[in-house]
mmCIF file of C-alpha atoms in Angstrom:
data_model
loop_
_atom_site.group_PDB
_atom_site.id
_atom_site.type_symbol
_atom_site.label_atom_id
_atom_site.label_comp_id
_atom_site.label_asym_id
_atom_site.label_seq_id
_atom_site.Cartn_x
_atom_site.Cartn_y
_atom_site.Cartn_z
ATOM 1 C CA UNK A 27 17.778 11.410 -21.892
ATOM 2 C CA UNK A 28 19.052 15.037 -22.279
ATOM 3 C CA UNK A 29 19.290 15.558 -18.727
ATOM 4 C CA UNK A 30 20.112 14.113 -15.397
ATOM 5 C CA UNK A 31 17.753 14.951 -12.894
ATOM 6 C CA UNK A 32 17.910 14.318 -8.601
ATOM 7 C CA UNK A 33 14.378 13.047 -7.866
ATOM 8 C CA UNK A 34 12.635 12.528 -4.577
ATOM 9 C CA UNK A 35 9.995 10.629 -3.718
ATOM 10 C CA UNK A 36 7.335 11.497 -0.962
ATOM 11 C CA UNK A 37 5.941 7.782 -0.286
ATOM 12 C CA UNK A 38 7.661 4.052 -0.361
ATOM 13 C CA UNK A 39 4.187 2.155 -1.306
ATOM 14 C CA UNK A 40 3.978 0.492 -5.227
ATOM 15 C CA UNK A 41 3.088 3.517 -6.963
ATOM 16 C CA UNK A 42 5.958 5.323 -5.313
ATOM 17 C CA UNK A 43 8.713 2.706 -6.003
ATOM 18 C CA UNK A 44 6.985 1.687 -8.989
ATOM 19 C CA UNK A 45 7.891 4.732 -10.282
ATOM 20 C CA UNK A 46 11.306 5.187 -8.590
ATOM 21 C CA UNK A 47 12.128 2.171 -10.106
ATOM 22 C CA UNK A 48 11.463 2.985 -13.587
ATOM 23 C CA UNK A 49 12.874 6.218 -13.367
ATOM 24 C CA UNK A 50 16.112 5.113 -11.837
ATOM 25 C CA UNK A 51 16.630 2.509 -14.676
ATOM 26 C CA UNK A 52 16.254 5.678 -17.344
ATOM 27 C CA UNK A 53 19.518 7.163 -15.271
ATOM 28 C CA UNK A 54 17.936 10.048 -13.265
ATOM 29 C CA UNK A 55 19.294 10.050 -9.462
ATOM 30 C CA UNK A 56 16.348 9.062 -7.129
ATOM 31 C CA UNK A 57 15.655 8.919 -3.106
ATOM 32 C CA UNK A 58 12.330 8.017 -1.992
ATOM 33 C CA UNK A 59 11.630 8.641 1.618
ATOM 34 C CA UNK A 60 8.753 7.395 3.753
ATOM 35 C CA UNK A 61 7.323 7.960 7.494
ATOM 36 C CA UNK A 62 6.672 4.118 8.243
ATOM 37 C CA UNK A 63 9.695 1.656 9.592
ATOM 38 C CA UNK A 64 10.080 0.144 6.528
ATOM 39 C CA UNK A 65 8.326 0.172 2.919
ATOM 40 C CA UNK A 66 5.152 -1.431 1.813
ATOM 41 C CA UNK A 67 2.238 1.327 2.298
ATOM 42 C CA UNK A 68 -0.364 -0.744 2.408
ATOM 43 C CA UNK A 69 1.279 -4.211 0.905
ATOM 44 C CA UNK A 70 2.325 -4.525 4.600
ATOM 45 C CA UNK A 71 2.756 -7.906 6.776
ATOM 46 C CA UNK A 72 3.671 -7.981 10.483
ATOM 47 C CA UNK A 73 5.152 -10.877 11.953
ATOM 48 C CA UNK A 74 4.534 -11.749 15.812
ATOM 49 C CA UNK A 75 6.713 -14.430 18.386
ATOM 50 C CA UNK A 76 3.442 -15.781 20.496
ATOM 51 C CA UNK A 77 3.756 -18.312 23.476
ATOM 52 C CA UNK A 78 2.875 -20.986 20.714
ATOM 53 C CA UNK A 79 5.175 -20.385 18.219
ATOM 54 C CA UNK A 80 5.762 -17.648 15.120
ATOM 55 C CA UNK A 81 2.587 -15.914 13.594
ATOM 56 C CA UNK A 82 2.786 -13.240 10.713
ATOM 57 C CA UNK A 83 -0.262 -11.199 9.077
ATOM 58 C CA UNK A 84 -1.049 -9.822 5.835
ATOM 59 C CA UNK A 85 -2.855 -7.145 7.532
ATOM 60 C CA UNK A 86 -3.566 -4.271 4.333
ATOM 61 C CA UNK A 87 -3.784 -5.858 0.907
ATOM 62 C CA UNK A 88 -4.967 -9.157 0.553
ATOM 63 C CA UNK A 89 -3.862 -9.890 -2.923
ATOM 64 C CA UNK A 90 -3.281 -8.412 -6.369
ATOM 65 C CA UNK A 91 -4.834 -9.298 -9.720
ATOM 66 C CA UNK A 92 -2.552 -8.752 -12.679
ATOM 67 C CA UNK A 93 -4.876 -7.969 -15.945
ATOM 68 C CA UNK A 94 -2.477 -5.419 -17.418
ATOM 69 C CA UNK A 95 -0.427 -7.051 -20.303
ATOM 70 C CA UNK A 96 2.727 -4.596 -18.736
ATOM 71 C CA UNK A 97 1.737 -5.554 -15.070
ATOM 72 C CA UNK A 98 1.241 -9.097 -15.885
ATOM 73 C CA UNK A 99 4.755 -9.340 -17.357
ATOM 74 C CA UNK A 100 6.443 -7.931 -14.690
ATOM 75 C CA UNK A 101 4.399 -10.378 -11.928
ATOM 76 C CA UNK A 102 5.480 -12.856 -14.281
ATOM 77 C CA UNK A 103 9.062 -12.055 -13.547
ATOM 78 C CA UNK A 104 8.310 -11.963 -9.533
ATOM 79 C CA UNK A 105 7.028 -15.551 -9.606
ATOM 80 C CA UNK A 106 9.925 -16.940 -11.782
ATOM 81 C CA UNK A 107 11.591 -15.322 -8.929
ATOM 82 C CA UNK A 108 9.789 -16.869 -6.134
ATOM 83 C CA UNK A 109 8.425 -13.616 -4.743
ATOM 84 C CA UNK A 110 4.801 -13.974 -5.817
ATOM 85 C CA UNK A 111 2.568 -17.118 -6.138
ATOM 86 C CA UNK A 112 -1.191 -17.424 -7.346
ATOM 87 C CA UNK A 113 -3.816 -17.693 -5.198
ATOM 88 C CA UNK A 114 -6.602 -20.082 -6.090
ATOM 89 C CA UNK A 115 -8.874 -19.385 -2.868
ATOM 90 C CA UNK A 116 -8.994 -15.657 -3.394
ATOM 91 C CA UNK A 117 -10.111 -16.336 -7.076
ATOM 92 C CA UNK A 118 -8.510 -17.073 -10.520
ATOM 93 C CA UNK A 119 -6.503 -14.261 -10.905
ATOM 94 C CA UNK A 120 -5.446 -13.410 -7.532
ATOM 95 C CA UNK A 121 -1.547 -13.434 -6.507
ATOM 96 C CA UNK A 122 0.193 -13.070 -3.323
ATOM 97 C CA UNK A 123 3.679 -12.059 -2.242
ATOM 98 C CA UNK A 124 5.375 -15.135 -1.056
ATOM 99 C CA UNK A 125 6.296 -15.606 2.250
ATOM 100 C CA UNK A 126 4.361 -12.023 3.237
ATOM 101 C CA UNK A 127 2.721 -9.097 0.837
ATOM 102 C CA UNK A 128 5.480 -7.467 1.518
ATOM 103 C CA UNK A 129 7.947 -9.812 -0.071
ATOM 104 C CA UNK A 130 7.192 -7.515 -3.582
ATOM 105 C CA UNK A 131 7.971 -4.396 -2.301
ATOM 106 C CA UNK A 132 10.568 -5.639 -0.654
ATOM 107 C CA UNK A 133 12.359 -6.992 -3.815
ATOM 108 C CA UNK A 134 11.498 -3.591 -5.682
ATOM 109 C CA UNK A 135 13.699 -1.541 -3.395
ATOM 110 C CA UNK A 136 16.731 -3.396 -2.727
ATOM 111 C CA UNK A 137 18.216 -1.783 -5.904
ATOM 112 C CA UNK A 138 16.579 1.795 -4.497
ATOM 113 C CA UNK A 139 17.936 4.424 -1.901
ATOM 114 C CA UNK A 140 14.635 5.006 0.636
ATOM 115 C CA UNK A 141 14.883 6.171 3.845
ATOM 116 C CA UNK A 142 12.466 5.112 6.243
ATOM 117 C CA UNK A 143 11.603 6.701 9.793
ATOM 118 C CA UNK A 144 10.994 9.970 7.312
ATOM 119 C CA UNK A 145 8.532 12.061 7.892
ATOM 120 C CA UNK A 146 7.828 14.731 4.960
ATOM 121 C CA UNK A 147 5.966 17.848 6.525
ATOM 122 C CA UNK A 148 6.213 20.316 3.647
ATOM 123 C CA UNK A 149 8.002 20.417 0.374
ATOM 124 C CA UNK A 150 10.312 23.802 -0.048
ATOM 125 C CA UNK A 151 11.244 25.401 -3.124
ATOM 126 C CA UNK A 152 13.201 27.803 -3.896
ATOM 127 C CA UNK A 153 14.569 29.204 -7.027
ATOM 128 C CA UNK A 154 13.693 26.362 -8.904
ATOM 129 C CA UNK A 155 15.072 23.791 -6.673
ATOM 130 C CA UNK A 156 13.139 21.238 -4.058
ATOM 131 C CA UNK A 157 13.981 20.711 -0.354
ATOM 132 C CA UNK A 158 11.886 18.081 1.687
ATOM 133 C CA UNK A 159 11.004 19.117 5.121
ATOM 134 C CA UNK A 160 12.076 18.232 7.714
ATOM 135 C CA UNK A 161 13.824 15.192 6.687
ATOM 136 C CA UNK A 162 16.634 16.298 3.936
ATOM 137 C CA UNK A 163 18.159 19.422 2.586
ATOM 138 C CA UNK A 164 19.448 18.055 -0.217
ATOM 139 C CA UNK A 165 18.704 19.941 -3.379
ATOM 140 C CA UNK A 166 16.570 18.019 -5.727
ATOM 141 C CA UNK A 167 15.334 18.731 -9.066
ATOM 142 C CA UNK A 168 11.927 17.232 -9.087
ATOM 143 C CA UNK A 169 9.529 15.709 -6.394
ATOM 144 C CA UNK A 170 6.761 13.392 -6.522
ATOM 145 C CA UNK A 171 4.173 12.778 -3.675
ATOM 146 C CA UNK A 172 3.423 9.049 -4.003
ATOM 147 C CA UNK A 173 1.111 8.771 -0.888
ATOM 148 C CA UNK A 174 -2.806 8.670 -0.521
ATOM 149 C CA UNK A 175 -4.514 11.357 -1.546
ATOM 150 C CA UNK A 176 -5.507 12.866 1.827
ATOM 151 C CA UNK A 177 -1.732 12.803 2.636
ATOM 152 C CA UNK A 178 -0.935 14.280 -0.985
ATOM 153 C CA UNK A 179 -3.172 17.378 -0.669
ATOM 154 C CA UNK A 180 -1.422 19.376 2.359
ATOM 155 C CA UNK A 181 2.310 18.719 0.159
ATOM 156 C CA UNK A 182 0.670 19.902 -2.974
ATOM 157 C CA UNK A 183 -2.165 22.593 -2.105
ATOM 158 C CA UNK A 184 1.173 25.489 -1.690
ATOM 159 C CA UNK A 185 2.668 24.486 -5.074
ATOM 160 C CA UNK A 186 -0.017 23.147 -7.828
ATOM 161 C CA UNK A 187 -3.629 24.109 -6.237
ATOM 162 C CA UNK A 188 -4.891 22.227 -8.620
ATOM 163 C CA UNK A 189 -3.459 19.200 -8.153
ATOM 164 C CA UNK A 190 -4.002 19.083 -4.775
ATOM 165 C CA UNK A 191 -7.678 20.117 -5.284
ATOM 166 C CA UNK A 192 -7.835 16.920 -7.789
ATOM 167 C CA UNK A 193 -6.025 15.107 -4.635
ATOM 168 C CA UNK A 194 -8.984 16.710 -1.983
ATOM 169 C CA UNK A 195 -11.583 15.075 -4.461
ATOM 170 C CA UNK A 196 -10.509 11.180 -3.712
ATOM 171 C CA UNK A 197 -10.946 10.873 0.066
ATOM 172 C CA UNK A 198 -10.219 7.370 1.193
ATOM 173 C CA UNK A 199 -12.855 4.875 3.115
ATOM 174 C CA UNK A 200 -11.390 3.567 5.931
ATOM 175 C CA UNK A 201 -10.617 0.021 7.206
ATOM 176 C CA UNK A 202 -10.148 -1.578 10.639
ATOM 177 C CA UNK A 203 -8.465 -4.695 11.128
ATOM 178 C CA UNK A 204 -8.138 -7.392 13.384
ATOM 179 C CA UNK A 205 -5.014 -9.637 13.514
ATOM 180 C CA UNK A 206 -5.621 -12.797 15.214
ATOM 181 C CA UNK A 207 -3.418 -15.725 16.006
ATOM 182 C CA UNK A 208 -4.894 -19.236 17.776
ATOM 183 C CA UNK A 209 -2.767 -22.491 18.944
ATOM 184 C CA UNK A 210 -5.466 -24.625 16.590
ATOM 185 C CA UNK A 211 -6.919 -24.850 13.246
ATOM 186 C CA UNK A 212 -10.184 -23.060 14.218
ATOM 187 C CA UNK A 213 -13.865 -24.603 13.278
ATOM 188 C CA UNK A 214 -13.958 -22.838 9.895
ATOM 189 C CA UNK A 215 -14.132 -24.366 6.724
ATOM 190 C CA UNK A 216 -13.630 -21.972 4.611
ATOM 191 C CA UNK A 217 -10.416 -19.412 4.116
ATOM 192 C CA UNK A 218 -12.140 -16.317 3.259
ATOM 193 C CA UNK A 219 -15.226 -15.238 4.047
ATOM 194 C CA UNK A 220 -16.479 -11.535 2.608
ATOM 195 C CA UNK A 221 -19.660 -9.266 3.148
ATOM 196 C CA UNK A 222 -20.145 -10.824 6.367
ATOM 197 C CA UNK A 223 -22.380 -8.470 8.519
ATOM 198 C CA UNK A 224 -19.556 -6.064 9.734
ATOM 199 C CA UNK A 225 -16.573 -8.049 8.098
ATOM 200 C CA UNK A 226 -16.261 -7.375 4.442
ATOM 201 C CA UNK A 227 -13.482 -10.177 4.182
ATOM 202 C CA UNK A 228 -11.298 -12.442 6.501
ATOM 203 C CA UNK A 229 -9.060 -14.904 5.506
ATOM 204 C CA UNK A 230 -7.138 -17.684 7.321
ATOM 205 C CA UNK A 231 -3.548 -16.095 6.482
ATOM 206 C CA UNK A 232 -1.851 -19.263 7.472
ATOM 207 C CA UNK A 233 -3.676 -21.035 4.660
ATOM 208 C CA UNK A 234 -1.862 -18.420 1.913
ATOM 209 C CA UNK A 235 0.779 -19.968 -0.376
ATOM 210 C CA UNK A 236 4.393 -20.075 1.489
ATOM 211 C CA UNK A 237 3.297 -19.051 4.589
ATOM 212 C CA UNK A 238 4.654 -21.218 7.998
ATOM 213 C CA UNK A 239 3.477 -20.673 11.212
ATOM 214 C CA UNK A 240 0.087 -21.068 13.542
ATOM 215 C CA UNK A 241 -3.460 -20.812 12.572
ATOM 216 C CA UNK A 242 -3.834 -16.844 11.817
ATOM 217 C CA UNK A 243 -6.518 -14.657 10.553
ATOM 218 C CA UNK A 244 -7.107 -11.183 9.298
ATOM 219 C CA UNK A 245 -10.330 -9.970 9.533
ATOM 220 C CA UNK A 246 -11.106 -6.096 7.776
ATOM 221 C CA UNK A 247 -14.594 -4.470 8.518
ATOM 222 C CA UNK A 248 -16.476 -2.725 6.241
ATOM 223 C CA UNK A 249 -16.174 0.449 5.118
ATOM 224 C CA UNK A 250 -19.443 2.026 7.193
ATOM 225 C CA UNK A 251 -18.640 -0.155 10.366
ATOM 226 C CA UNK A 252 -14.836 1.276 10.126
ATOM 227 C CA UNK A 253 -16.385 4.730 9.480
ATOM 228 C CA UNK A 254 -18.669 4.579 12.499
ATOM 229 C CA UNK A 255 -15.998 3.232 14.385
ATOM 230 C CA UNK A 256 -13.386 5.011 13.464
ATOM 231 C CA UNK A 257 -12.112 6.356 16.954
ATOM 232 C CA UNK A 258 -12.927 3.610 19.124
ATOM 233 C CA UNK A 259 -10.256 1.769 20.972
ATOM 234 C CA UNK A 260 -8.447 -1.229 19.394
ATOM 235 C CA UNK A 261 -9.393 -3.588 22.111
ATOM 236 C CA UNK A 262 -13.250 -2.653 21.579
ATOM 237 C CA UNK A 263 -12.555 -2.966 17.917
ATOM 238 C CA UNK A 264 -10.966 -6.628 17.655
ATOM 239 C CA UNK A 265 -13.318 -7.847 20.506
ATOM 240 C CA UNK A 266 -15.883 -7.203 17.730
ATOM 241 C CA UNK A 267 -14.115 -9.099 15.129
ATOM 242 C CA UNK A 268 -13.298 -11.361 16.924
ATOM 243 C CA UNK A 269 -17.520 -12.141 17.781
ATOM 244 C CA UNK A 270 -18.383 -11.960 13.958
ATOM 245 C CA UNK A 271 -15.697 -14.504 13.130
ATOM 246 C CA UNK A 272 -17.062 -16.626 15.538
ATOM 247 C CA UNK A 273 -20.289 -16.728 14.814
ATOM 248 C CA UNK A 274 -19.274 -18.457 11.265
ATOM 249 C CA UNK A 275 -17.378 -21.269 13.235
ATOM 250 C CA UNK A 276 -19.126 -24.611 13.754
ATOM 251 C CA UNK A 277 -18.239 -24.756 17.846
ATOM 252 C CA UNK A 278 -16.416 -22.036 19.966
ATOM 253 C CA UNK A 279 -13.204 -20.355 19.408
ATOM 254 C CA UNK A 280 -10.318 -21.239 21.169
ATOM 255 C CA UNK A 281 -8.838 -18.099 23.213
ATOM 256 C CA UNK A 282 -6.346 -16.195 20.545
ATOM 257 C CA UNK A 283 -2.710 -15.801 21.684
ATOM 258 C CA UNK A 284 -2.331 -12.947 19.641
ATOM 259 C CA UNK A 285 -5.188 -10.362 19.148
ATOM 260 C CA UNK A 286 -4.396 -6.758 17.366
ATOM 261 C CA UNK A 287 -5.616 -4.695 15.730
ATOM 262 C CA UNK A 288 -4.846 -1.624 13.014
ATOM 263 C CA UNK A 289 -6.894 1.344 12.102
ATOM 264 C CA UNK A 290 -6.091 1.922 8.408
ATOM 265 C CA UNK A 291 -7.417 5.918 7.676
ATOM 266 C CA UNK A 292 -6.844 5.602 3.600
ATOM 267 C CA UNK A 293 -7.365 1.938 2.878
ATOM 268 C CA UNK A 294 -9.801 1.963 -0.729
ATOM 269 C CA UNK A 295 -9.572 5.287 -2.487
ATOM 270 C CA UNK A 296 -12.659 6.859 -4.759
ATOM 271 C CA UNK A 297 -10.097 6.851 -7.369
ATOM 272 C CA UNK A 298 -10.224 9.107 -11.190
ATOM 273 C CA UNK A 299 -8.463 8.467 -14.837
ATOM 274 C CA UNK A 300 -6.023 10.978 -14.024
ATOM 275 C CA UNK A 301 -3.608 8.205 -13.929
ATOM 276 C CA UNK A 302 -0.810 10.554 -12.681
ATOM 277 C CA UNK A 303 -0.021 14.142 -11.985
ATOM 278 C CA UNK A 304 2.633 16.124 -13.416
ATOM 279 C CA UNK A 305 3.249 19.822 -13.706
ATOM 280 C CA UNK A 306 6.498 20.091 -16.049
ATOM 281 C CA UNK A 307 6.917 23.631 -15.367
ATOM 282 C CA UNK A 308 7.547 22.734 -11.566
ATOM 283 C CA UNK A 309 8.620 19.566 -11.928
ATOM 284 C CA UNK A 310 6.472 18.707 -8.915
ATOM 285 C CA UNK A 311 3.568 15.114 -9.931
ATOM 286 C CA UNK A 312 1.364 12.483 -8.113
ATOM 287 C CA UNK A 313 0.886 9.025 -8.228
ATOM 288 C CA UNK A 314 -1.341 6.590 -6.134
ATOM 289 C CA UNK A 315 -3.921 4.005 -7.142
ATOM 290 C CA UNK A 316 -6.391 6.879 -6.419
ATOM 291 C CA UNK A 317 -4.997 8.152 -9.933
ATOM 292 C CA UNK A 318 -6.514 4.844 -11.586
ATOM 293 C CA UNK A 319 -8.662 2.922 -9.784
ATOM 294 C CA UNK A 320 -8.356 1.162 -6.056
ATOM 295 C CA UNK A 321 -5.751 -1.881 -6.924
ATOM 296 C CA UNK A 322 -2.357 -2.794 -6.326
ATOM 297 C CA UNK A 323 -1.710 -3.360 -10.051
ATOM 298 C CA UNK A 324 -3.309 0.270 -10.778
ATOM 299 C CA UNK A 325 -0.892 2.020 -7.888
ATOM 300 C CA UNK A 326 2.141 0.092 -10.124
ATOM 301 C CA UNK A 327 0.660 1.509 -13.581
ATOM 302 C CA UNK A 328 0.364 4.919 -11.839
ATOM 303 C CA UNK A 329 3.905 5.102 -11.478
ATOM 304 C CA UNK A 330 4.701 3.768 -14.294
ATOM 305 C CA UNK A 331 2.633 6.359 -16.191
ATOM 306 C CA UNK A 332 4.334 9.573 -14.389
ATOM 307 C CA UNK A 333 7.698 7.909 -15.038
ATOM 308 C CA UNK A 334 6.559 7.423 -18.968
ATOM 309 C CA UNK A 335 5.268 11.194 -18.780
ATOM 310 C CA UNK A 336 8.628 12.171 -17.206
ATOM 311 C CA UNK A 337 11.017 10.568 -19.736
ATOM 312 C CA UNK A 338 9.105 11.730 -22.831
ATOM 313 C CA UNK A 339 9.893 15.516 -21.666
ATOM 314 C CA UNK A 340 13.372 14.631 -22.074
ATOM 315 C CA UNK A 341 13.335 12.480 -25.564
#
């Protein structure tokens, strides 16, 4: 490496730390900042005291398959680790972070500077140097927007047009969820149920390998039910989910005694083979699974690939 560079990172998802991580391990300086309490993006899990005891939720990704010969190394590293465990139920290549989702991304920034509770509005640059807005003024080199692609286009659309154009291209589908905790085992057999009239997959949480706790369940709804319902209450919302679980149950639910629910805007991008962004000249790139295609393991490659495309300028 020829030189040194201070990188920030718009974003604290996979791709984002994916490629922080990488990065960071070639000797550049790197801060990756995000808007949400903590990181994850999407590989998020909630945990909730009820009146019955401790309940948590995988309530955005589900799983992650790991066909990649680079990707599957690397998971292979997280499960000698205990972070990650295979999933039989969700099928024969499905993993899980172990005792939440977020137990991965959790274990890929403890070695990382992020900030969280920070809110990028704009990126700034002037005479050849970056400033994130509102959040930092410190003088960075390069910057990388590592968020979905709806999000990426207003940071992008002053600096590369074209990028951010590429960015405007991918919208999202959305996805509401319902979180749902019960006191019992409910009259279900099975632990996942997909393309179920307006649920396109639940699954019995509690039944995931290394999770503790009550019965739980996250439902998601499809993609056109979400759509339609996009700006409807969340008590409508998991009052609905709720009623199309039940109807696969064998006798009546018990009453839940925990019931949420969370409206994910960008939850499965229309994704392209760009596979990252990056303009040299500004030192301003992209990543995000809607780079590759809508997968965990393809938001990882993403930022593996800018990182790759970042280093080689400097070879």
């Amino acid at each position: 490496m020829t030189r040194r560079m201070s990188i920030g990172i718009v974003g604290a998802g996979i791709a984002g730390l994916s490629c922080a991580q990488r990065l960071q391990a070639a000797g550049h300086i790197v801060k990756v900042f995000d808007k949400g309490r903590g990181v994850g993006g999407r590989m998020a899990t909630r945990h909730i005291a009820s009146p019955v005891g401790a309940v948590s939720f995988d309530h955005g990704a589900q799983y992650f398959t790991a066909r990649n010969p680079h990707f599957a190394s690397t998971v292979a590293q997280w499960d000698a680790s205990g972070i990650v465990a295979p999933w039989p139920s969700a099928g024969d290549d499905a993993w899980v972070g172990t005792p939440g989702m977020n137990a991965v991304v959790k274990a890929m920034a403890q070695a990382l500077a992020v900030e969280a509770n920070a809110r990028v509005d704009a990126l700034r640059r002037i005479d050849g140097t970056w400033f994130l807005d509102p959040v930092s003024d410190e003088p960075l080199d390069a910057v990388i927007v590592a968020t979905p692609a709806e999000q990426a286009a207003p940071l992008l659309v002053a600096h590369d047009p074209a990028m951010a154009a590429m960015a405007q291209a991918c919208p999202s589908a959305p996805c509401w969820t319902a979180m749902l905790g019960f006191g019992d085992r409910i009259a279900i057999a099975k632990d996942i149920l997909r393309d179920a009239g307006i649920i396109g997959w639940a699954a019995r949480n509690s039944a995931k390998p290394g999770r503790s706790g009550i019965e739980s369940w996250v439902i998601q709804a499809t993609p056109d039910w979400s759509r339609d319902h996009l700006e409807d209450d969340e008590a409508s919302v998991v009052a609905a989910l709720l009623a199309a679980l039940a109807a696969h149950a064998v006798r009546a639910l018990p009453t839940p005694v925990v019931r949420i629910g969370h409206r994910w805007r960008y939850a499965r991008a229309r994704a392209t083979q760009h596979g990252a962004l990056w303009n040299e000249a500004m030192r301003i790139g992209a990543v995000g699974e809607w780079l590759l295609a809508p997968r965990i393991e393809s938001a990882w490659l993403s930022g593996q690939i800018l990182a790759e495309r970042i280093l080689a300028v400097d070879r």
